[in-house]
Structure formats: C-alpha cells, structure tokens
Amino acid sequence: MAFAVIAVIVGLILLVWSADKFIDGASATAGHLGMPPLLVGMIIVGFGTSAPEIVVSVMAAIDGNPGLALGNAYGSNIANIALILGVTALIHPIMVQSAVVRKELPILLLVTAICILQIFDEMLSRIDAVLMLLMLVLYMGWSIWQGMRSQSDVLSHEFNTDLQSKQTPLKTSIFQLLFGLIILVISSRLLVWGAVEIAQAFGVSDLIIGLTVVAIGTSLPELASSIAAARKGELDIAIGNVIGSNMFNTLAVVGLAGVIHPTVVPQEVLHRDMVVMGALTLSLLIFTLSFKGRGRIGRVKGGVWLFSFVAYTAYLVNTAF
C-alpha cells in the first residue's frame, strides 16, 4: 500500500514535469518547422496538455482497467472547466476576444452531446471509438483550415508572443520532445499501477480513482499553463487550452481506450459524470458568448465553477466509502 501511494505521488510529479517538457519541445519544434502560432497553440499545445490523459488511459485500457480510462477522460474535462478555469478566473477575470475560441466552443458542446448519445446504450464499442477518432481527424482538419484563415486573431498574437519568449534551438527542442515523451510513458505506467493498487486496497472502483486522483493529477499541466497565461494577461490562451484539451480528452482519450478495450459504461457515468460534464460545457459556452459576443468570465462565475468542482468531488468521495 505504501509503495502504491509513493508510486502515485512520484508518477504525478514526473507526469507534470515531463508533460511540460513535451509541450515546450513540441511547440518549439513546430515553430522551427514554420507552423503558424495559432495552430501550434490549438493543436500542438492542445494535444500536449492532453498527453498525460492519453497515455494514462491507453495504459489503463491495455491493463484491462477501462473504468480508470473513462474516469480519467471525463474527470479531466470536469476539472479543466470547474477547477482550472475557476481558479484562473479568480486570479484574473477572463475576457474572451478571440473569434476562433467563440467558434470552437459550440463545436465542443456538439461533440460532447454526440459522444453522450454514442454511449447512451451503456456500451463503448470499437465502432463508437473509431467514430470518435474520425471526429477528431475532422476537427483537426477544420482547426488547421480556420487557423490558416485567422492569422490576425487575438489568440494568434498571444500564442506568437508566448512562442517568441520560449525560443530554443531545434536540437534542444527535439530532445525535449522525445525525452519528455519517454518520461511521460514511464510516469503514466507508474501512476496507473499505483492508482489501481490503492483502489483495490480501499475497495473503491477504478472509475472513482480515475475521476478524482488521476483526473486532477493529469489536469495539472493545464492548470499550470492557464495560471501562467492569466498572470501574463494572455487569457484567451487559458480558454484555448481548455477547449483543445477537452476536445482531445473526449475524442482521442476515450476513442483510443475504446479501440483497445471496448467496455460496458457504468450507469453512474451517464447519469452523473456525463451530466456534470455536459452542464459545465454548456455553462462555458453561455459565459463566453454573453455580452454581445465578448464573454467576460469574472470572479463570481469562477467561484461558481470552483464551488461546483469541490461539491462534485466531495460527492464522489462520500459515495465511494
């Protein structure tokens, strides 16, 4: 038991550290290859901040723990909005000025609704998973097209400023990318083993561990990048990170886990977790599109999100024991 706790703590620390190195390396490498800043932010950083969830869920699915994979994906989406944006808004109210962000939010809500309908029969089949991955490909293609047309967007300027402040040589960038990825896989393996051991010791389901400990842990890179963006005043980046990460979690994380290990979806996922995730995604859209298209997410709204996260987590812990 003690070794399992140490494995989770060490795994989370290495996971956050390696994800940061992976994101920096991937962003800098893409910049050297001439990719537009907006696309670097939306696709590379969006994928990079979801890399912990992707690797952890793939490892969990390979080990035959699909509940951990689902809990990790949906729990991370809930944490991204309620915890990360809640904390970010408390630090600095968020004014969403990017047209790209406002266009992507309805798509995120639509994708969330489609994925809920896909597993409404309480089964995540390989066909469902493949359709999720196809939607991801379509989304990435649309994002690239939009990014090429929106070079003067506010979000593009913020990502460009952020990339210029992190300029590194190409060799260093590639080394960070590969080294970060290797440590990411190792730390994810350690985290999954420790989480499953703790779940079995306490008689708690893999799903609950995935929704709480693992989901919060794998969301730490998004939290760190969003707080940093808030301090710099690059608030559209904070929203962009969450949208990109939630899209990858919903489609790539669940999709890959479903392809590897099709599974029966517990009723509580549909009646509890998906409802909370859907409601938070809808609230993000409403908060952002208010005030004639220029959404302002102030401290009150941030506080509502943070309170919702605390209440949801407390409910999960209470029902687990």
Short mmCIF file of C-alpha atoms in Angstrom, two decimals:
data_model
loop_
_atom_site.label_atom_id
_atom_site.label_comp_id
_atom_site.label_asym_id
_atom_site.label_seq_id
_atom_site.Cartn_x
_atom_site.Cartn_y
_atom_site.Cartn_z
CA MET A 1 0.00 0.00 0.00
CA ALA A 2 2.79 2.43 0.93
CA PHE A 3 4.58 1.67 -2.33
CA ALA A 4 1.34 2.35 -4.26
CA VAL A 5 0.95 5.79 -2.62
CA ILE A 6 4.59 6.62 -3.38
CA ALA A 7 4.08 5.43 -6.97
CA VAL A 8 1.08 7.76 -7.41
CA ILE A 9 2.90 10.78 -5.93
CA VAL A 10 6.12 10.18 -7.90
CA GLY A 11 4.11 9.34 -11.02
CA LEU A 12 2.12 12.59 -10.82
CA ILE A 13 5.25 14.70 -10.24
CA LEU A 14 7.06 13.11 -13.20
CA LEU A 15 3.88 13.28 -15.29
CA VAL A 16 3.51 17.05 -14.81
CA TRP A 17 7.24 17.67 -15.35
CA SER A 18 7.50 15.50 -18.48
CA ALA A 19 4.29 16.92 -19.95
CA ASP A 20 5.75 20.43 -19.60
CA LYS A 21 8.96 19.37 -21.36
CA PHE A 22 6.97 17.57 -24.05
CA ILE A 23 4.78 20.63 -24.72
CA ASP A 24 7.77 23.01 -24.83
CA GLY A 25 9.66 20.69 -27.16
CA ALA A 26 6.68 20.09 -29.44
CA SER A 27 5.78 23.80 -29.62
CA ALA A 28 9.35 24.90 -30.34
CA THR A 29 9.85 22.14 -32.95
CA ALA A 30 6.59 23.11 -34.70
CA GLY A 31 7.70 26.75 -34.65
CA HIS A 32 11.04 25.83 -36.27
CA LEU A 33 9.12 23.94 -38.96
CA GLY A 34 7.13 27.09 -39.78
CA MET A 35 3.76 26.15 -38.32
CA PRO A 36 1.58 29.25 -37.65
CA PRO A 37 1.46 30.22 -33.94
CA LEU A 38 -2.31 29.76 -33.73
CA LEU A 39 -2.06 26.18 -34.94
CA VAL A 40 0.82 25.49 -32.55
CA GLY A 41 -1.36 26.66 -29.69
CA MET A 42 -4.59 24.97 -30.73
CA ILE A 43 -3.24 21.62 -31.92
CA ILE A 44 0.26 21.05 -30.53
CA VAL A 45 -0.39 22.56 -27.10
CA GLY A 46 -3.95 21.18 -27.03
CA PHE A 47 -2.64 17.69 -27.76
CA GLY A 48 0.36 18.15 -25.46
CA THR A 49 -1.67 19.13 -22.42
CA SER A 50 -3.85 16.06 -23.05
CA ALA A 51 -0.83 13.78 -23.45
CA PRO A 52 -0.95 12.67 -19.78
CA GLU A 53 -4.63 11.71 -20.10
CA ILE A 54 -3.99 9.93 -23.40
CA VAL A 55 -1.02 7.89 -22.17
CA VAL A 56 -2.60 7.08 -18.78
CA SER A 57 -5.88 5.96 -20.40
CA VAL A 58 -4.10 3.87 -23.04
CA MET A 59 -2.05 2.16 -20.33
CA ALA A 60 -5.19 1.59 -18.23
CA ALA A 61 -7.05 0.10 -21.21
CA ILE A 62 -4.12 -2.19 -22.05
CA ASP A 63 -4.10 -3.39 -18.43
CA GLY A 64 -7.84 -4.10 -18.60
CA ASN A 65 -8.95 -1.16 -16.46
CA PRO A 66 -11.34 0.74 -18.79
CA GLY A 67 -13.12 2.36 -15.82
CA LEU A 68 -9.91 4.17 -14.95
CA ALA A 69 -9.58 5.30 -18.57
CA LEU A 70 -13.14 6.68 -18.72
CA GLY A 71 -12.86 8.32 -15.31
CA ASN A 72 -9.59 9.95 -16.30
CA ALA A 73 -11.05 11.42 -19.51
CA TYR A 74 -14.37 12.70 -18.17
CA GLY A 75 -12.94 13.71 -14.80
CA SER A 76 -10.23 15.73 -16.55
CA ASN A 77 -12.84 17.55 -18.64
CA ILE A 78 -14.75 18.45 -15.48
CA ALA A 79 -11.55 19.58 -13.75
CA ASN A 80 -10.46 21.63 -16.79
CA ILE A 81 -13.58 23.80 -16.65
CA ALA A 82 -14.62 23.84 -13.00
CA LEU A 83 -11.18 23.73 -11.35
CA ILE A 84 -8.77 25.23 -13.86
CA LEU A 85 -10.92 27.98 -15.37
CA GLY A 86 -12.48 28.57 -11.96
CA VAL A 87 -9.06 29.22 -10.39
CA THR A 88 -7.90 31.22 -13.43
CA ALA A 89 -10.98 33.49 -13.30
CA LEU A 90 -10.44 34.07 -9.58
CA ILE A 91 -6.86 35.17 -10.30
CA HIS A 92 -7.88 37.42 -13.20
CA PRO A 93 -11.31 37.85 -14.87
CA ILE A 94 -11.25 36.38 -18.37
CA MET A 95 -12.33 38.49 -21.35
CA VAL A 96 -12.69 36.23 -24.40
CA GLN A 97 -11.86 38.25 -27.50
CA SER A 98 -10.76 35.52 -29.90
CA ALA A 99 -13.20 34.71 -32.71
CA VAL A 100 -11.56 31.29 -33.03
CA VAL A 101 -12.40 30.42 -29.42
CA ARG A 102 -16.01 31.51 -29.83
CA LYS A 103 -16.35 29.36 -32.96
CA GLU A 104 -14.82 26.29 -31.31
CA LEU A 105 -16.99 26.33 -28.18
CA PRO A 106 -20.23 25.34 -29.98
CA ILE A 107 -18.29 22.54 -31.69
CA LEU A 108 -17.06 21.28 -28.31
CA LEU A 109 -20.63 21.27 -27.00
CA LEU A 110 -21.85 19.43 -30.12
CA VAL A 111 -19.07 16.83 -29.85
CA THR A 112 -19.87 16.33 -26.16
CA ALA A 113 -23.56 15.75 -26.99
CA ILE A 114 -22.71 13.29 -29.79
CA CYS A 115 -20.38 11.30 -27.53
CA ILE A 116 -23.05 11.13 -24.82
CA LEU A 117 -25.51 9.74 -27.38
CA GLN A 118 -22.92 7.21 -28.58
CA ILE A 119 -22.63 5.60 -25.15
CA PHE A 120 -26.28 6.06 -24.21
CA ASP A 121 -26.71 2.30 -24.69
CA GLU A 122 -24.18 1.86 -21.84
CA MET A 123 -21.61 0.39 -24.20
CA LEU A 124 -18.40 1.85 -25.64
CA SER A 125 -17.82 -0.34 -28.68
CA ARG A 126 -14.95 -0.26 -31.15
CA ILE A 127 -17.31 1.29 -33.72
CA ASP A 128 -18.11 4.09 -31.26
CA ALA A 129 -14.40 4.56 -30.58
CA VAL A 130 -13.46 4.66 -34.26
CA LEU A 131 -16.19 7.26 -34.91
CA MET A 132 -14.74 9.38 -32.10
CA LEU A 133 -11.29 9.22 -33.67
CA LEU A 134 -12.75 10.14 -37.08
CA MET A 135 -14.44 13.16 -35.50
CA LEU A 136 -11.05 14.12 -34.06
CA VAL A 137 -9.47 13.99 -37.52
CA LEU A 138 -12.27 16.18 -38.91
CA TYR A 139 -11.87 18.61 -36.02
CA MET A 140 -8.13 18.89 -36.54
CA GLY A 141 -8.63 19.46 -40.26
CA TRP A 142 -11.19 22.19 -39.55
CA SER A 143 -8.84 23.76 -36.97
CA ILE A 144 -5.99 23.87 -39.47
CA TRP A 145 -8.25 25.49 -42.07
CA GLN A 146 -9.53 28.03 -39.54
CA GLY A 147 -6.04 28.74 -38.27
CA MET A 148 -4.72 29.47 -41.76
CA ARG A 149 -7.55 31.99 -42.23
CA SER A 150 -7.19 33.69 -38.83
CA GLN A 151 -3.61 34.89 -38.62
CA SER A 152 -4.63 38.30 -37.26
CA ASP A 153 -6.77 36.82 -34.48
CA VAL A 154 -6.13 37.89 -30.87
CA LEU A 155 -5.34 34.30 -29.90
CA SER A 156 -2.76 34.06 -32.71
CA HIS A 157 -0.99 37.16 -31.37
CA GLU A 158 -0.94 35.74 -27.82
CA PHE A 159 0.47 32.39 -28.96
CA ASN A 160 3.08 34.19 -31.10
CA THR A 161 4.21 36.23 -28.09
CA ASP A 162 4.36 33.11 -25.95
CA LEU A 163 6.40 31.18 -28.53
CA GLN A 164 8.87 34.03 -29.01
CA SER A 165 9.55 34.06 -25.27
CA LYS A 166 10.48 30.34 -25.40
CA GLN A 167 12.75 30.23 -28.45
CA THR A 168 15.16 27.28 -28.24
CA PRO A 169 17.50 25.62 -30.79
CA LEU A 170 15.97 22.89 -32.94
CA LYS A 171 18.18 20.12 -31.48
CA THR A 172 17.21 21.12 -27.94
CA SER A 173 13.54 21.21 -28.95
CA ILE A 174 13.65 17.70 -30.44
CA PHE A 175 15.50 16.38 -27.37
CA GLN A 176 12.86 17.91 -25.05
CA LEU A 177 10.11 16.41 -27.20
CA LEU A 178 11.50 12.86 -27.18
CA PHE A 179 12.79 12.86 -23.59
CA GLY A 180 9.50 14.32 -22.33
CA LEU A 181 7.55 11.63 -24.19
CA ILE A 182 9.66 8.80 -22.73
CA ILE A 183 9.29 10.05 -19.15
CA LEU A 184 5.61 10.65 -19.82
CA VAL A 185 5.08 6.98 -20.68
CA ILE A 186 7.11 5.74 -17.70
CA SER A 187 5.38 8.04 -15.20
CA SER A 188 1.95 7.14 -16.59
CA ARG A 189 2.72 3.45 -16.12
CA LEU A 190 3.75 4.15 -12.53
CA LEU A 191 0.64 6.23 -11.86
CA VAL A 192 -1.78 3.63 -13.28
CA TRP A 193 -0.21 0.83 -11.22
CA GLY A 194 -0.34 2.86 -8.02
CA ALA A 195 -3.92 4.06 -8.62
CA VAL A 196 -5.21 0.54 -9.26
CA GLU A 197 -3.42 -0.79 -6.17
CA ILE A 198 -4.96 1.94 -3.99
CA ALA A 199 -8.42 1.33 -5.46
CA GLN A 200 -8.20 -2.38 -4.71
CA ALA A 201 -6.88 -1.76 -1.18
CA PHE A 202 -9.78 0.54 -0.26
CA GLY A 203 -12.39 -1.35 -2.25
CA VAL A 204 -13.03 1.71 -4.43
CA SER A 205 -13.82 1.36 -8.13
CA ASP A 206 -11.25 2.26 -10.78
CA LEU A 207 -13.80 4.76 -12.09
CA ILE A 208 -13.80 6.79 -8.86
CA ILE A 209 -10.00 6.82 -8.69
CA GLY A 210 -9.92 7.92 -12.33
CA LEU A 211 -12.46 10.70 -11.72
CA THR A 212 -10.60 12.09 -8.71
CA VAL A 213 -6.91 11.40 -8.08
CA VAL A 214 -5.89 10.56 -11.64
CA ALA A 215 -8.10 13.18 -13.34
CA ILE A 216 -6.87 16.01 -11.12
CA GLY A 217 -3.27 14.84 -11.45
CA THR A 218 -3.32 14.63 -15.24
CA SER A 219 -5.00 18.06 -15.40
CA LEU A 220 -2.14 19.76 -13.55
CA PRO A 221 -0.32 20.75 -16.81
CA GLU A 222 -3.46 22.62 -17.96
CA LEU A 223 -3.73 24.28 -14.53
CA ALA A 224 -0.10 25.42 -14.62
CA SER A 225 -0.32 26.76 -18.20
CA SER A 226 -3.65 28.52 -17.53
CA ILE A 227 -2.38 30.23 -14.36
CA ALA A 228 0.76 31.32 -16.24
CA ALA A 229 -1.39 32.69 -19.07
CA ALA A 230 -3.57 34.57 -16.57
CA ARG A 231 -0.55 36.19 -14.95
CA LYS A 232 0.70 37.32 -18.36
CA GLY A 233 -2.73 38.62 -19.35
CA GLU A 234 -2.93 36.06 -22.20
CA LEU A 235 -6.39 34.94 -21.12
CA ASP A 236 -7.54 33.64 -24.49
CA ILE A 237 -4.77 31.05 -24.21
CA ALA A 238 -6.31 29.76 -20.97
CA ILE A 239 -9.67 29.21 -22.71
CA GLY A 240 -7.97 27.80 -25.82
CA ASN A 241 -6.02 25.28 -23.73
CA VAL A 242 -9.19 24.01 -22.06
CA ILE A 243 -11.15 23.75 -25.32
CA GLY A 244 -8.34 21.89 -27.06
CA SER A 245 -7.70 19.61 -24.10
CA ASN A 246 -11.38 18.75 -23.60
CA MET A 247 -11.76 18.00 -27.29
CA PHE A 248 -8.79 15.65 -27.24
CA ASN A 249 -9.96 14.04 -23.98
CA THR A 250 -13.47 13.41 -25.32
CA LEU A 251 -12.40 12.09 -28.70
CA ALA A 252 -8.79 10.84 -28.51
CA VAL A 253 -8.55 9.61 -24.92
CA VAL A 254 -11.91 7.78 -24.88
CA GLY A 255 -11.55 6.77 -28.53
CA LEU A 256 -8.14 5.13 -28.10
CA ALA A 257 -9.22 3.42 -24.87
CA GLY A 258 -12.35 2.10 -26.61
CA VAL A 259 -10.39 0.75 -29.59
CA ILE A 260 -8.01 -1.09 -27.25
CA HIS A 261 -10.64 -2.35 -24.78
CA PRO A 262 -14.37 -1.98 -25.61
CA THR A 263 -16.28 -1.77 -22.36
CA VAL A 264 -19.65 -1.55 -20.67
CA VAL A 265 -20.20 2.02 -19.47
CA PRO A 266 -21.42 2.16 -15.84
CA GLN A 267 -24.81 3.82 -15.37
CA GLU A 268 -23.33 6.37 -12.99
CA VAL A 269 -21.10 7.67 -15.78
CA LEU A 270 -24.19 8.52 -17.84
CA HIS A 271 -26.42 9.75 -15.03
CA ARG A 272 -23.78 11.60 -13.01
CA ASP A 273 -20.45 12.32 -14.70
CA MET A 274 -21.67 12.97 -18.25
CA VAL A 275 -24.45 15.21 -16.92
CA VAL A 276 -21.94 17.27 -14.92
CA MET A 277 -19.52 17.44 -17.86
CA GLY A 278 -22.30 18.47 -20.26
CA ALA A 279 -23.64 21.11 -17.88
CA LEU A 280 -20.18 22.62 -17.35
CA THR A 281 -19.50 22.69 -21.11
CA LEU A 282 -22.85 24.43 -21.67
CA SER A 283 -22.05 26.94 -18.92
CA LEU A 284 -18.70 27.66 -20.57
CA LEU A 285 -20.49 28.44 -23.83
CA ILE A 286 -23.07 30.66 -22.10
CA PHE A 287 -20.47 32.55 -20.04
CA THR A 288 -18.26 33.11 -23.08
CA LEU A 289 -20.90 34.16 -25.61
CA SER A 290 -22.69 36.62 -23.32
CA PHE A 291 -22.39 40.39 -23.56
CA LYS A 292 -22.83 40.60 -27.33
CA GLY A 293 -20.19 38.04 -28.25
CA ARG A 294 -17.49 39.25 -25.85
CA GLY A 295 -17.83 36.97 -22.90
CA ARG A 296 -16.47 38.03 -19.54
CA ILE A 297 -15.83 35.27 -17.05
CA GLY A 298 -15.50 37.18 -13.79
CA ARG A 299 -14.62 36.10 -10.27
CA VAL A 300 -18.25 35.29 -9.40
CA LYS A 301 -18.54 32.83 -12.29
CA GLY A 302 -15.11 31.44 -11.45
CA GLY A 303 -16.25 30.95 -7.87
CA VAL A 304 -19.39 29.14 -9.05
CA TRP A 305 -17.25 26.75 -11.10
CA LEU A 306 -14.81 26.13 -8.26
CA PHE A 307 -17.63 25.51 -5.78
CA SER A 308 -19.20 23.08 -8.27
CA PHE A 309 -15.94 21.17 -8.53
CA VAL A 310 -15.49 20.93 -4.77
CA ALA A 311 -19.12 19.79 -4.32
CA TYR A 312 -18.82 17.19 -7.13
CA THR A 313 -15.54 15.81 -5.75
CA ALA A 314 -16.95 15.69 -2.21
CA TYR A 315 -19.97 13.77 -3.51
CA LEU A 316 -17.71 11.25 -5.27
CA VAL A 317 -15.62 10.70 -2.14
CA ASN A 318 -18.74 10.38 0.02
CA THR A 319 -20.31 7.75 -2.26
CA ALA A 320 -17.06 5.82 -2.61
CA PHE A 321 -16.92 4.76 1.03
#
